[in-house]
């Protein structure tokens, strides 16, 4: 199975990298751009045939390593 | 409109960050983990009411700034 763990900053947490990208887009002429926020997406091959196991392992990995739950939230989805 | 631009490394391109995360997951006891690859997801507010315009602008931004097309591919989707 292949899962994807999407990690993004919680609402209200400052995102300086996103702001820098937003400013760069403005400089390139994209005047219609508003807020920009940048997250990670982690694709993981897991050796199991059960979607439930894959998602449950993914959540455990996110909680233990992939996400900083103080400032980030995450979602786990099966992609293959 | 809000769009998301997902940027990931093309197949075959080495991903040292993904490999490091994979090794860390193994160290934490996740023996069933295989390949890990890490991408970016960029959420952008765009001041338009047309989905077509939003996606077309998103593609242009990806090509000009957000993705390095030599080693990365991207997908644009409307999320709100």
PDB file of N, CA and C in Angstrom, chain A residues 2 4 6-8 17 21 24-25 28-48 57 60-61 64-66, chain B residues 2 4 6-8 17 21 24-25 28-48 57 60-61 64-66:
ATOM      1  N   UNK A   2       0.310   2.298  -0.559  1.00  0.00           N
ATOM      2  CA  UNK A   2       1.021   3.568  -0.536  1.00  0.00           C
ATOM      3  C   UNK A   2       0.104   4.591   0.123  1.00  0.00           C
ATOM      4  N   UNK A   4      -0.330   8.715   1.721  1.00  0.00           N
ATOM      5  CA  UNK A   4       0.218  10.071   1.725  1.00  0.00           C
ATOM      6  C   UNK A   4      -0.173  10.750   3.028  1.00  0.00           C
ATOM      7  N   UNK A   6      -0.326  14.339   4.592  1.00  0.00           N
ATOM      8  CA  UNK A   6      -0.255  15.781   4.322  1.00  0.00           C
ATOM      9  C   UNK A   6      -0.126  16.518   5.641  1.00  0.00           C
ATOM     10  N   UNK A   7       0.919  17.292   5.760  1.00  0.00           N
ATOM     11  CA  UNK A   7       1.166  18.041   6.996  1.00  0.00           C
ATOM     12  C   UNK A   7       1.097  19.527   6.675  1.00  0.00           C
ATOM     13  N   UNK A   8       0.249  20.245   7.400  1.00  0.00           N
ATOM     14  CA  UNK A   8       0.227  21.692   7.164  1.00  0.00           C
ATOM     15  C   UNK A   8       0.157  22.459   8.478  1.00  0.00           C
ATOM     16  N   UNK A  17       7.724  31.250   5.174  1.00  0.00           N
ATOM     17  CA  UNK A  17       8.084  30.724   3.863  1.00  0.00           C
ATOM     18  C   UNK A  17       6.945  30.999   2.857  1.00  0.00           C
ATOM     19  N   UNK A  21       7.028  33.337  -0.553  1.00  0.00           N
ATOM     20  CA  UNK A  21       6.589  32.878  -1.874  1.00  0.00           C
ATOM     21  C   UNK A  21       5.508  33.811  -2.418  1.00  0.00           C
ATOM     22  N   UNK A  24       7.159  36.831  -3.746  1.00  0.00           N
ATOM     23  CA  UNK A  24       7.852  36.532  -5.006  1.00  0.00           C
ATOM     24  C   UNK A  24       6.843  36.456  -6.153  1.00  0.00           C
ATOM     25  N   UNK A  25       5.670  35.841  -5.882  1.00  0.00           N
ATOM     26  CA  UNK A  25       4.643  35.757  -6.930  1.00  0.00           C
ATOM     27  C   UNK A  25       4.149  37.153  -7.318  1.00  0.00           C
ATOM     28  N   UNK A  28       6.516  38.741  -9.576  1.00  0.00           N
ATOM     29  CA  UNK A  28       6.460  38.187 -10.931  1.00  0.00           C
ATOM     30  C   UNK A  28       5.209  38.645 -11.687  1.00  0.00           C
ATOM     31  N   UNK A  29       4.383  39.443 -11.040  1.00  0.00           N
ATOM     32  CA  UNK A  29       3.221  39.988 -11.728  1.00  0.00           C
ATOM     33  C   UNK A  29       1.899  39.321 -11.395  1.00  0.00           C
ATOM     34  N   UNK A  30       1.908  38.359 -10.484  1.00  0.00           N
ATOM     35  CA  UNK A  30       0.655  37.701 -10.101  1.00  0.00           C
ATOM     36  C   UNK A  30      -0.046  38.519  -9.021  1.00  0.00           C
ATOM     37  N   UNK A  31      -0.671  39.618  -9.455  1.00  0.00           N
ATOM     38  CA  UNK A  31      -1.260  40.566  -8.509  1.00  0.00           C
ATOM     39  C   UNK A  31      -2.468  39.974  -7.792  1.00  0.00           C
ATOM     40  N   UNK A  32      -3.097  38.943  -8.367  1.00  0.00           N
ATOM     41  CA  UNK A  32      -4.328  38.376  -7.812  1.00  0.00           C
ATOM     42  C   UNK A  32      -4.073  37.398  -6.677  1.00  0.00           C
ATOM     43  N   UNK A  33      -2.798  37.195  -6.329  1.00  0.00           N
ATOM     44  CA  UNK A  33      -2.462  36.227  -5.285  1.00  0.00           C
ATOM     45  C   UNK A  33      -2.682  36.815  -3.891  1.00  0.00           C
ATOM     46  N   UNK A  34      -3.394  36.075  -3.053  1.00  0.00           N
ATOM     47  CA  UNK A  34      -3.589  36.463  -1.658  1.00  0.00           C
ATOM     48  C   UNK A  34      -2.661  35.647  -0.768  1.00  0.00           C
ATOM     49  N   UNK A  35      -3.249  35.055   0.278  1.00  0.00           N
ATOM     50  CA  UNK A  35      -2.420  34.309   1.221  1.00  0.00           C
ATOM     51  C   UNK A  35      -1.846  33.031   0.581  1.00  0.00           C
ATOM     52  N   UNK A  36      -0.596  32.739   0.928  1.00  0.00           N
ATOM     53  CA  UNK A  36       0.065  31.517   0.468  1.00  0.00           C
ATOM     54  C   UNK A  36       0.540  30.746   1.692  1.00  0.00           C
ATOM     55  N   UNK A  37       0.230  29.452   1.746  1.00  0.00           N
ATOM     56  CA  UNK A  37       0.705  28.629   2.856  1.00  0.00           C
ATOM     57  C   UNK A  37       1.321  27.346   2.307  1.00  0.00           C
ATOM     58  N   UNK A  38       2.425  26.953   2.922  1.00  0.00           N
ATOM     59  CA  UNK A  38       3.190  25.834   2.383  1.00  0.00           C
ATOM     60  C   UNK A  38       3.218  24.675   3.366  1.00  0.00           C
ATOM     61  N   UNK A  39       2.874  23.505   2.848  1.00  0.00           N
ATOM     62  CA  UNK A  39       2.907  22.306   3.671  1.00  0.00           C
ATOM     63  C   UNK A  39       3.762  21.222   3.026  1.00  0.00           C
ATOM     64  N   UNK A  40       3.861  20.096   3.741  1.00  0.00           N
ATOM     65  CA  UNK A  40       4.627  18.959   3.226  1.00  0.00           C
ATOM     66  C   UNK A  40       3.661  17.855   2.855  1.00  0.00           C
ATOM     67  N   UNK A  41       4.018  17.076   1.838  1.00  0.00           N
ATOM     68  CA  UNK A  41       3.258  15.847   1.610  1.00  0.00           C
ATOM     69  C   UNK A  41       4.262  14.706   1.528  1.00  0.00           C
ATOM     70  N   UNK A  42       4.061  13.722   2.379  1.00  0.00           N
ATOM     71  CA  UNK A  42       5.016  12.629   2.519  1.00  0.00           C
ATOM     72  C   UNK A  42       4.365  11.354   1.999  1.00  0.00           C
ATOM     73  N   UNK A  43       4.935  10.788   0.940  1.00  0.00           N
ATOM     74  CA  UNK A  43       4.402   9.542   0.381  1.00  0.00           C
ATOM     75  C   UNK A  43       5.218   8.371   0.911  1.00  0.00           C
ATOM     76  N   UNK A  44       4.509   7.372   1.431  1.00  0.00           N
ATOM     77  CA  UNK A  44       5.190   6.265   2.108  1.00  0.00           C
ATOM     78  C   UNK A  44       4.668   4.932   1.594  1.00  0.00           C
ATOM     79  N   UNK A  45       5.575   4.071   1.139  1.00  0.00           N
ATOM     80  CA  UNK A  45       5.209   2.689   0.823  1.00  0.00           C
ATOM     81  C   UNK A  45       5.170   1.895   2.120  1.00  0.00           C
ATOM     82  N   UNK A  46       4.069   1.195   2.342  1.00  0.00           N
ATOM     83  CA  UNK A  46       3.957   0.387   3.553  1.00  0.00           C
ATOM     84  C   UNK A  46       3.660  -1.057   3.163  1.00  0.00           C
ATOM     85  N   UNK A  47       4.386  -1.969   3.759  1.00  0.00           N
ATOM     86  CA  UNK A  47       4.249  -3.383   3.437  1.00  0.00           C
ATOM     87  C   UNK A  47       3.064  -3.990   4.182  1.00  0.00           C
ATOM     88  N   UNK A  48       1.848  -3.732   3.673  1.00  0.00           N
ATOM     89  CA  UNK A  48       0.638  -4.330   4.226  1.00  0.00           C
ATOM     90  C   UNK A  48      -0.399  -4.343   3.123  1.00  0.00           C
ATOM     91  N   UNK A  57      -1.089   3.057  10.752  1.00  0.00           N
ATOM     92  CA  UNK A  57       0.370   3.236  10.855  1.00  0.00           C
ATOM     93  C   UNK A  57       0.757   4.666  10.454  1.00  0.00           C
ATOM     94  N   UNK A  60       0.124   7.029  13.198  1.00  0.00           N
ATOM     95  CA  UNK A  60       1.123   6.849  14.266  1.00  0.00           C
ATOM     96  C   UNK A  60       2.457   7.520  13.870  1.00  0.00           C
ATOM     97  N   UNK A  61       2.833   7.332  12.606  1.00  0.00           N
ATOM     98  CA  UNK A  61       4.086   7.957  12.132  1.00  0.00           C
ATOM     99  C   UNK A  61       3.995   9.482  12.181  1.00  0.00           C
ATOM    100  N   UNK A  64       4.292  10.588  15.794  1.00  0.00           N
ATOM    101  CA  UNK A  64       5.598  10.386  16.418  1.00  0.00           C
ATOM    102  C   UNK A  64       6.726  11.160  15.753  1.00  0.00           C
ATOM    103  N   UNK A  65       6.604  11.393  14.441  1.00  0.00           N
ATOM    104  CA  UNK A  65       7.760  11.971  13.742  1.00  0.00           C
ATOM    105  C   UNK A  65       7.419  13.049  12.716  1.00  0.00           C
ATOM    106  N   UNK A  66       6.382  12.793  11.893  1.00  0.00           N
ATOM    107  CA  UNK A  66       6.239  13.610  10.687  1.00  0.00           C
ATOM    108  C   UNK A  66       5.650  14.994  10.948  1.00  0.00           C
TER     109      UNK A  66
ATOM    110  N   UNK B   2      -9.460  29.081  -3.991  1.00  0.00           N
ATOM    111  CA  UNK B   2      -8.241  28.604  -3.353  1.00  0.00           C
ATOM    112  C   UNK B   2      -7.743  27.405  -4.160  1.00  0.00           C
ATOM    113  N   UNK B   4      -4.508  24.419  -4.788  1.00  0.00           N
ATOM    114  CA  UNK B   4      -3.343  23.768  -4.209  1.00  0.00           C
ATOM    115  C   UNK B   4      -2.435  23.300  -5.328  1.00  0.00           C
ATOM    116  N   UNK B   6       0.591  20.875  -5.888  1.00  0.00           N
ATOM    117  CA  UNK B   6       1.407  19.798  -5.312  1.00  0.00           C
ATOM    118  C   UNK B   6       2.653  19.620  -6.161  1.00  0.00           C
ATOM    119  N   UNK B   7       3.803  19.734  -5.527  1.00  0.00           N
ATOM    120  CA  UNK B   7       5.075  19.606  -6.242  1.00  0.00           C
ATOM    121  C   UNK B   7       5.810  18.398  -5.689  1.00  0.00           C
ATOM    122  N   UNK B   8       6.180  17.481  -6.584  1.00  0.00           N
ATOM    123  CA  UNK B   8       6.961  16.351  -6.088  1.00  0.00           C
ATOM    124  C   UNK B   8       8.108  16.023  -7.027  1.00  0.00           C
ATOM    125  N   UNK B  17      16.153  13.600   1.619  1.00  0.00           N
ATOM    126  CA  UNK B  17      15.314  13.940   2.766  1.00  0.00           C
ATOM    127  C   UNK B  17      14.321  12.800   3.032  1.00  0.00           C
ATOM    128  N   UNK B  21      14.034  10.373   6.375  1.00  0.00           N
ATOM    129  CA  UNK B  21      12.788  10.145   7.117  1.00  0.00           C
ATOM    130  C   UNK B  21      12.491   8.650   7.192  1.00  0.00           C
ATOM    131  N   UNK B  24      14.626   7.162   9.808  1.00  0.00           N
ATOM    132  CA  UNK B  24      14.141   7.551  11.145  1.00  0.00           C
ATOM    133  C   UNK B  24      12.917   6.719  11.523  1.00  0.00           C
ATOM    134  N   UNK B  25      12.023   6.484  10.546  1.00  0.00           N
ATOM    135  CA  UNK B  25      10.833   5.664  10.830  1.00  0.00           C
ATOM    136  C   UNK B  25      11.237   4.239  11.190  1.00  0.00           C
ATOM    137  N   UNK B  28      12.378   4.061  14.643  1.00  0.00           N
ATOM    138  CA  UNK B  28      11.268   4.144  15.596  1.00  0.00           C
ATOM    139  C   UNK B  28      10.455   2.849  15.647  1.00  0.00           C
ATOM    140  N   UNK B  29      10.858   1.863  14.836  1.00  0.00           N
ATOM    141  CA  UNK B  29      10.177   0.575  14.912  1.00  0.00           C
ATOM    142  C   UNK B  29       9.189   0.298  13.787  1.00  0.00           C
ATOM    143  N   UNK B  30       9.070   1.223  12.832  1.00  0.00           N
ATOM    144  CA  UNK B  30       8.155   1.002  11.703  1.00  0.00           C
ATOM    145  C   UNK B  30       8.867   0.180  10.629  1.00  0.00           C
ATOM    146  N   UNK B  31       8.991  -1.124  10.886  1.00  0.00           N
ATOM    147  CA  UNK B  31       9.775  -1.992  10.000  1.00  0.00           C
ATOM    148  C   UNK B  31       9.104  -2.175   8.650  1.00  0.00           C
ATOM    149  N   UNK B  32       7.786  -1.928   8.565  1.00  0.00           N
ATOM    150  CA  UNK B  32       7.042  -2.184   7.325  1.00  0.00           C
ATOM    151  C   UNK B  32       7.163  -1.039   6.322  1.00  0.00           C
ATOM    152  N   UNK B  33       7.925  -0.002   6.670  1.00  0.00           N
ATOM    153  CA  UNK B  33       8.054   1.161   5.791  1.00  0.00           C
ATOM    154  C   UNK B  33       9.052   0.896   4.669  1.00  0.00           C
ATOM    155  N   UNK B  34       8.632   1.171   3.431  1.00  0.00           N
ATOM    156  CA  UNK B  34       9.524   1.074   2.281  1.00  0.00           C
ATOM    157  C   UNK B  34       9.993   2.457   1.867  1.00  0.00           C
ATOM    158  N   UNK B  35       9.850   2.762   0.580  1.00  0.00           N
ATOM    159  CA  UNK B  35      10.337   4.047   0.087  1.00  0.00           C
ATOM    160  C   UNK B  35       9.504   5.214   0.641  1.00  0.00           C
ATOM    161  N   UNK B  36      10.198   6.296   0.964  1.00  0.00           N
ATOM    162  CA  UNK B  36       9.539   7.516   1.425  1.00  0.00           C
ATOM    163  C   UNK B  36       9.975   8.660   0.512  1.00  0.00           C
ATOM    164  N   UNK B  37       8.994   9.426   0.039  1.00  0.00           N
ATOM    165  CA  UNK B  37       9.337  10.585  -0.790  1.00  0.00           C
ATOM    166  C   UNK B  37       8.568  11.804  -0.289  1.00  0.00           C
ATOM    167  N   UNK B  38       9.260  12.929  -0.306  1.00  0.00           N
ATOM    168  CA  UNK B  38       8.684  14.125   0.299  1.00  0.00           C
ATOM    169  C   UNK B  38       8.477  15.223  -0.738  1.00  0.00           C
ATOM    170  N   UNK B  39       7.275  15.756  -0.753  1.00  0.00           N
ATOM    171  CA  UNK B  39       6.970  16.844  -1.674  1.00  0.00           C
ATOM    172  C   UNK B  39       6.416  18.044  -0.931  1.00  0.00           C
ATOM    173  N   UNK B  40       6.126  19.088  -1.700  1.00  0.00           N
ATOM    174  CA  UNK B  40       5.556  20.305  -1.123  1.00  0.00           C
ATOM    175  C   UNK B  40       4.118  20.440  -1.580  1.00  0.00           C
ATOM    176  N   UNK B  41       3.275  21.016  -0.727  1.00  0.00           N
ATOM    177  CA  UNK B  41       1.956  21.394  -1.217  1.00  0.00           C
ATOM    178  C   UNK B  41       1.741  22.858  -0.853  1.00  0.00           C
ATOM    179  N   UNK B  42       1.470  23.645  -1.873  1.00  0.00           N
ATOM    180  CA  UNK B  42       1.378  25.096  -1.714  1.00  0.00           C
ATOM    181  C   UNK B  42      -0.070  25.517  -1.929  1.00  0.00           C
ATOM    182  N   UNK B  43      -0.683  26.061  -0.879  1.00  0.00           N
ATOM    183  CA  UNK B  43      -2.074  26.521  -0.982  1.00  0.00           C
ATOM    184  C   UNK B  43      -2.083  28.020  -1.235  1.00  0.00           C
ATOM    185  N   UNK B  44      -2.820  28.436  -2.257  1.00  0.00           N
ATOM    186  CA  UNK B  44      -2.792  29.832  -2.692  1.00  0.00           C
ATOM    187  C   UNK B  44      -4.205  30.370  -2.843  1.00  0.00           C
ATOM    188  N   UNK B  45      -4.481  31.491  -2.183  1.00  0.00           N
ATOM    189  CA  UNK B  45      -5.735  32.209  -2.429  1.00  0.00           C
ATOM    190  C   UNK B  45      -5.567  33.054  -3.677  1.00  0.00           C
ATOM    191  N   UNK B  46      -6.514  32.919  -4.602  1.00  0.00           N
ATOM    192  CA  UNK B  46      -6.443  33.711  -5.832  1.00  0.00           C
ATOM    193  C   UNK B  46      -7.729  34.500  -5.977  1.00  0.00           C
ATOM    194  N   UNK B  47      -7.585  35.784  -6.298  1.00  0.00           N
ATOM    195  CA  UNK B  47      -8.732  36.671  -6.403  1.00  0.00           C
ATOM    196  C   UNK B  47      -9.378  36.524  -7.781  1.00  0.00           C
ATOM    197  N   UNK B  48     -10.160  35.450  -7.942  1.00  0.00           N
ATOM    198  CA  UNK B  48     -10.922  35.246  -9.171  1.00  0.00           C
ATOM    199  C   UNK B  48     -12.104  34.353  -8.824  1.00  0.00           C
ATOM    200  N   UNK B  57      -3.707  30.079 -13.811  1.00  0.00           N
ATOM    201  CA  UNK B  57      -2.724  30.893 -13.072  1.00  0.00           C
ATOM    202  C   UNK B  57      -1.822  30.002 -12.227  1.00  0.00           C
ATOM    203  N   UNK B  60       0.805  28.451 -14.282  1.00  0.00           N
ATOM    204  CA  UNK B  60       1.818  29.444 -14.660  1.00  0.00           C
ATOM    205  C   UNK B  60       2.775  29.710 -13.485  1.00  0.00           C
ATOM    206  N   UNK B  61       2.199  29.818 -12.284  1.00  0.00           N
ATOM    207  CA  UNK B  61       3.041  30.048 -11.094  1.00  0.00           C
ATOM    208  C   UNK B  61       3.989  28.879 -10.859  1.00  0.00           C
ATOM    209  N   UNK B  64       6.775  29.027 -13.401  1.00  0.00           N
ATOM    210  CA  UNK B  64       7.708  30.147 -13.256  1.00  0.00           C
ATOM    211  C   UNK B  64       8.474  30.138 -11.945  1.00  0.00           C
ATOM    212  N   UNK B  65       7.851  29.612 -10.879  1.00  0.00           N
ATOM    213  CA  UNK B  65       8.488  29.764  -9.574  1.00  0.00           C
ATOM    214  C   UNK B  65       8.441  28.532  -8.676  1.00  0.00           C
ATOM    215  N   UNK B  66       7.259  27.879  -8.615  1.00  0.00           N
ATOM    216  CA  UNK B  66       7.061  26.920  -7.526  1.00  0.00           C
ATOM    217  C   UNK B  66       7.754  25.584  -7.743  1.00  0.00           C
TER     218      UNK B  66
END
